[in-house]
PDB file of C-alpha atoms and ligand atoms in Angstrom:
ATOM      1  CA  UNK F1265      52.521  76.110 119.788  1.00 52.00           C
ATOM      2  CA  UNK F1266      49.598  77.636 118.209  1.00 60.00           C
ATOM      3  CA  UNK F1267      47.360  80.687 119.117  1.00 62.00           C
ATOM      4  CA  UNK F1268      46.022  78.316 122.548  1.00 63.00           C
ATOM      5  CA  UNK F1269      49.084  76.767 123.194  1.00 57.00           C
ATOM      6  CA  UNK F1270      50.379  80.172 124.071  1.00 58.00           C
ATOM      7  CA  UNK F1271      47.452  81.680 125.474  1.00 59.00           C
ATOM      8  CA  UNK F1272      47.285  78.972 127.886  1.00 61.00           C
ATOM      9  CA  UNK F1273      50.584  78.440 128.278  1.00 65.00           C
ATOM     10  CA  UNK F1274      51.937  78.167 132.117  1.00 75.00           C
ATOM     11  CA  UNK F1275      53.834  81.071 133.449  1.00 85.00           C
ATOM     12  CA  UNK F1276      57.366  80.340 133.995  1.00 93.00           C
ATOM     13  CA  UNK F1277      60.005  82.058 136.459  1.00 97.00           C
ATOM     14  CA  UNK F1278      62.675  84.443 134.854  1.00 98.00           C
ATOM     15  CA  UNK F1279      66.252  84.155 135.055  1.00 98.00           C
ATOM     16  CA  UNK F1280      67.997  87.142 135.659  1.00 98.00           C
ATOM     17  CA  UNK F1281      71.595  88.241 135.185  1.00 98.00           C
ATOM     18  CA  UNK F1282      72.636  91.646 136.124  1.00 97.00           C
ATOM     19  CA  UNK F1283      75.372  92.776 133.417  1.00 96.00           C
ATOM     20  CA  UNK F1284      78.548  94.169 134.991  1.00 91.00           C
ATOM     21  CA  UNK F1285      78.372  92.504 138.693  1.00 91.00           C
ATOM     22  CA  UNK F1286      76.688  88.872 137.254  1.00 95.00           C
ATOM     23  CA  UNK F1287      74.707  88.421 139.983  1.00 96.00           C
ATOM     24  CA  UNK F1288      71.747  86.268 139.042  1.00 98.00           C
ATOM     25  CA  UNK F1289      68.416  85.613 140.604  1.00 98.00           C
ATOM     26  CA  UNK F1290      64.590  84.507 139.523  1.00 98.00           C
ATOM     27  CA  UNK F1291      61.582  86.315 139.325  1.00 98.00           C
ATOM     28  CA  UNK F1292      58.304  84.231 139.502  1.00 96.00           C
ATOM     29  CA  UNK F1293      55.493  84.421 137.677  1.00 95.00           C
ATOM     30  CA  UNK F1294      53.369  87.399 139.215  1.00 93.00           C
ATOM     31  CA  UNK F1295      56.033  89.235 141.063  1.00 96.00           C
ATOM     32  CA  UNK F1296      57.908  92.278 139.745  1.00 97.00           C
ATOM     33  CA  UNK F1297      61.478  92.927 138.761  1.00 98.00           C
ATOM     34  CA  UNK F1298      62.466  94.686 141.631  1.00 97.00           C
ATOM     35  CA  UNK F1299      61.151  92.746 144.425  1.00 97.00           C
ATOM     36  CA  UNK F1300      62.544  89.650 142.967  1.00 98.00           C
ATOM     37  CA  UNK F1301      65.923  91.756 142.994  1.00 97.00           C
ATOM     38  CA  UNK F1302      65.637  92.807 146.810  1.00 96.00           C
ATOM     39  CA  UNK F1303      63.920  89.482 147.720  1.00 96.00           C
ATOM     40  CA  UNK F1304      67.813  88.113 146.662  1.00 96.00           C
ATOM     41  CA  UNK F1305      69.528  90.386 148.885  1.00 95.00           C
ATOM     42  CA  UNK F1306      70.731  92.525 145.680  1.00 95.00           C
ATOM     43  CA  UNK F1307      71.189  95.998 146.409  1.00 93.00           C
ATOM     44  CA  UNK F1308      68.987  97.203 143.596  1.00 94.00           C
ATOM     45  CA  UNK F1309      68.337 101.477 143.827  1.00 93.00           C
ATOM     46  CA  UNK F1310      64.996 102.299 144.831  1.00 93.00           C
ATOM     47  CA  UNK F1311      63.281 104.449 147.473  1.00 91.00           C
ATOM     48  CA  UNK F1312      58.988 104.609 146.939  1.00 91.00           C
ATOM     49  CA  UNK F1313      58.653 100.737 145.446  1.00 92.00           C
ATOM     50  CA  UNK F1314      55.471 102.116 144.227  1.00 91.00           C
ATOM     51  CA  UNK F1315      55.966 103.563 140.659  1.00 90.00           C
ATOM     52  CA  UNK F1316      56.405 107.631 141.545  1.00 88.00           C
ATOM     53  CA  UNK F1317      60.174 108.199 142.124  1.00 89.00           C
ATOM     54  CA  UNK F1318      61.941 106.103 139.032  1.00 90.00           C
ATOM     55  CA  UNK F1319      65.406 105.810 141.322  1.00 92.00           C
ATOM     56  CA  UNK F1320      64.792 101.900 140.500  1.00 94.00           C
ATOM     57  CA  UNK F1321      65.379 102.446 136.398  1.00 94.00           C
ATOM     58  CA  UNK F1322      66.919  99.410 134.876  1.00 96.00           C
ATOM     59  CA  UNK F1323      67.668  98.915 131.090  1.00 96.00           C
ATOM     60  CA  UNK F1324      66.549  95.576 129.698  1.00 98.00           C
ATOM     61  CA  UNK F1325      69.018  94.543 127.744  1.00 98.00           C
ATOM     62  CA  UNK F1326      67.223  91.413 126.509  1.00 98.00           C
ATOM     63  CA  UNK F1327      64.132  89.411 127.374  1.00 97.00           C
ATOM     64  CA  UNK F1328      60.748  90.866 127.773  1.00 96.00           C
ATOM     65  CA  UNK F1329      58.360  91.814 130.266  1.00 96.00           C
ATOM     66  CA  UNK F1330      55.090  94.274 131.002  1.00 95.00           C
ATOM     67  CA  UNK F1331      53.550  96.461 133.033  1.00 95.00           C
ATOM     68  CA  UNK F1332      49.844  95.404 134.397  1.00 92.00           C
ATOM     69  CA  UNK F1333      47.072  97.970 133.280  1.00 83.00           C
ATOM     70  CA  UNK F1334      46.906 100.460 136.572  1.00 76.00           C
ATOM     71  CA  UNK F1335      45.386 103.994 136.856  1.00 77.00           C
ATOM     72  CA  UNK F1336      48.905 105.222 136.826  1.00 80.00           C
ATOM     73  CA  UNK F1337      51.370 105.097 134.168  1.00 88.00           C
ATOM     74  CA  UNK F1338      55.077 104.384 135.216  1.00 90.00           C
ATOM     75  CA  UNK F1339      56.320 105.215 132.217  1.00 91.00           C
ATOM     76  CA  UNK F1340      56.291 108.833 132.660  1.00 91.00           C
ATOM     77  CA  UNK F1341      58.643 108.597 134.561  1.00 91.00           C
ATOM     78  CA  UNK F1342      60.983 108.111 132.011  1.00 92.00           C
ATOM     79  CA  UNK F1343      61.947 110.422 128.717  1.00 91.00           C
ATOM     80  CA  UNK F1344      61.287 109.164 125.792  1.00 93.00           C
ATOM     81  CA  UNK F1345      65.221 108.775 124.918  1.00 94.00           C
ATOM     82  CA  UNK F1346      65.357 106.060 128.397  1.00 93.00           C
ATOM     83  CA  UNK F1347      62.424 104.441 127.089  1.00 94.00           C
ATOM     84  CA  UNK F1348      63.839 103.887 123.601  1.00 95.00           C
ATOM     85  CA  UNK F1349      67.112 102.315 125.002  1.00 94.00           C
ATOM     86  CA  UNK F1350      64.575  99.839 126.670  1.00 96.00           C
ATOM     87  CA  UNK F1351      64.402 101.371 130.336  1.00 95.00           C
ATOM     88  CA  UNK F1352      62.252 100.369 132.473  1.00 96.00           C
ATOM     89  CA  UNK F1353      60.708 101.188 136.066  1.00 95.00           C
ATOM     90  CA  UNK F1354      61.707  97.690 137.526  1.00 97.00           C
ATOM     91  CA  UNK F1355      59.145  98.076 140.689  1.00 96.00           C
ATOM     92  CA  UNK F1356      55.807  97.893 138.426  1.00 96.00           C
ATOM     93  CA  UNK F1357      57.603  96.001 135.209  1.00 97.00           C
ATOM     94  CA  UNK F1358      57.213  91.931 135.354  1.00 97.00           C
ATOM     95  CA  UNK F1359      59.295  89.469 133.219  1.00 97.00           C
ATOM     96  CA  UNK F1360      57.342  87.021 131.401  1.00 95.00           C
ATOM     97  CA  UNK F1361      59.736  84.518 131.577  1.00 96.00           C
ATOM     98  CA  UNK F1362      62.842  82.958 130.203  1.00 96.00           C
ATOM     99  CA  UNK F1363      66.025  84.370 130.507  1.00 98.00           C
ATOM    100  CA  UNK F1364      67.092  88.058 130.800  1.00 98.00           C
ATOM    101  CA  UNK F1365      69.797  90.439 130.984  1.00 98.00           C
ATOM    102  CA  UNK F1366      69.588  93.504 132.942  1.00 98.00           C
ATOM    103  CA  UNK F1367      71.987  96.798 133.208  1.00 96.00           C
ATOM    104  CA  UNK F1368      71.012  98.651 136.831  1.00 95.00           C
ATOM    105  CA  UNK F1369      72.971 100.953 138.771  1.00 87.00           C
ATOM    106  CA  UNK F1370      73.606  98.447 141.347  1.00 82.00           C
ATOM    107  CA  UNK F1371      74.216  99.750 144.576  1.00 74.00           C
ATOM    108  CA  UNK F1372      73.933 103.463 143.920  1.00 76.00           C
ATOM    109  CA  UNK F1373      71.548 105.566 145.545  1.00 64.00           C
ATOM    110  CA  UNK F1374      68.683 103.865 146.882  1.00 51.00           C
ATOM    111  CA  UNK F1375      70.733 101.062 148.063  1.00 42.00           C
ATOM    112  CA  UNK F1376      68.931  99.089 150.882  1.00 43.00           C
ATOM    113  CA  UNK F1377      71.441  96.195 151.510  1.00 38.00           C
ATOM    114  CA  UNK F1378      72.203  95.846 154.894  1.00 45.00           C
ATOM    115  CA  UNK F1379      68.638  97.141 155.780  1.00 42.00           C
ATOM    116  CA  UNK F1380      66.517  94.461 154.453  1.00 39.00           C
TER     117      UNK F1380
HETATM  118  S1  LIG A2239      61.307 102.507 143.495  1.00 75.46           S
HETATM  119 FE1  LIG A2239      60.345 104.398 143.055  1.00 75.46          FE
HETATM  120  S2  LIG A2239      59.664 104.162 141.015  1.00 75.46           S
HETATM  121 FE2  LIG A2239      60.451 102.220 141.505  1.00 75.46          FE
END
């Protein structure tokens, strides 16, 4: 596509599949992992939703995805051994489209189904 193809290239939503359960559900441009997640009624583990408590780690096991420049950096949260497996803190981390594959601890500690 060419250095402007892809810088202007239109945001599409992500497709997510969460490995072990196989629940899927989409992300859209602009929104993060984990809200997508709880938007679906998945009972993804969180508590803060705002980057400082890391209960909503998730390993990306393929596709790819950022964090936006902010003051704060979540990725202290996580040693250096979590980052290198490709962990991620899914409440500030945004797909960038495509499909994915994610390993969470679905419905562990943090769970919020039923509360939503
Ligand atoms: S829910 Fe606390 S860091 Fe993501």
């Amino acid at each position: 596509m060419g250095f402007f193809g892809d810088l202007f290239k239109k945001a599409e939503p992500t497709k997510v599949t969460v490995k072990g359960s196989g629940e899927t559900f989409v992300v859209q441009p602009g929104q993060n992992l984990m809200k997508a997640a709880i938007a679906a009624k998945i009972a993804w583990p969180h508590s803060c939703k705002v980057g400082s408590c890391g209960s909503c780690r998730t390993t990306i096991v393929s596709g790819n995805g950022y964090y936006p420049s902010s003051p704060c950096d979540p990725t202290t949260l996580l040693t250096p051994e979590e980052t290198e497996k490709g962990m991620v803190i899914a409440c500030q981390w945004y797909p960038k489209g495509g499909d994915m594959e994610v390993d969470v601890a679905i419905g562990t500690e943090g769970d919020c189904r039923g509360q939503i």
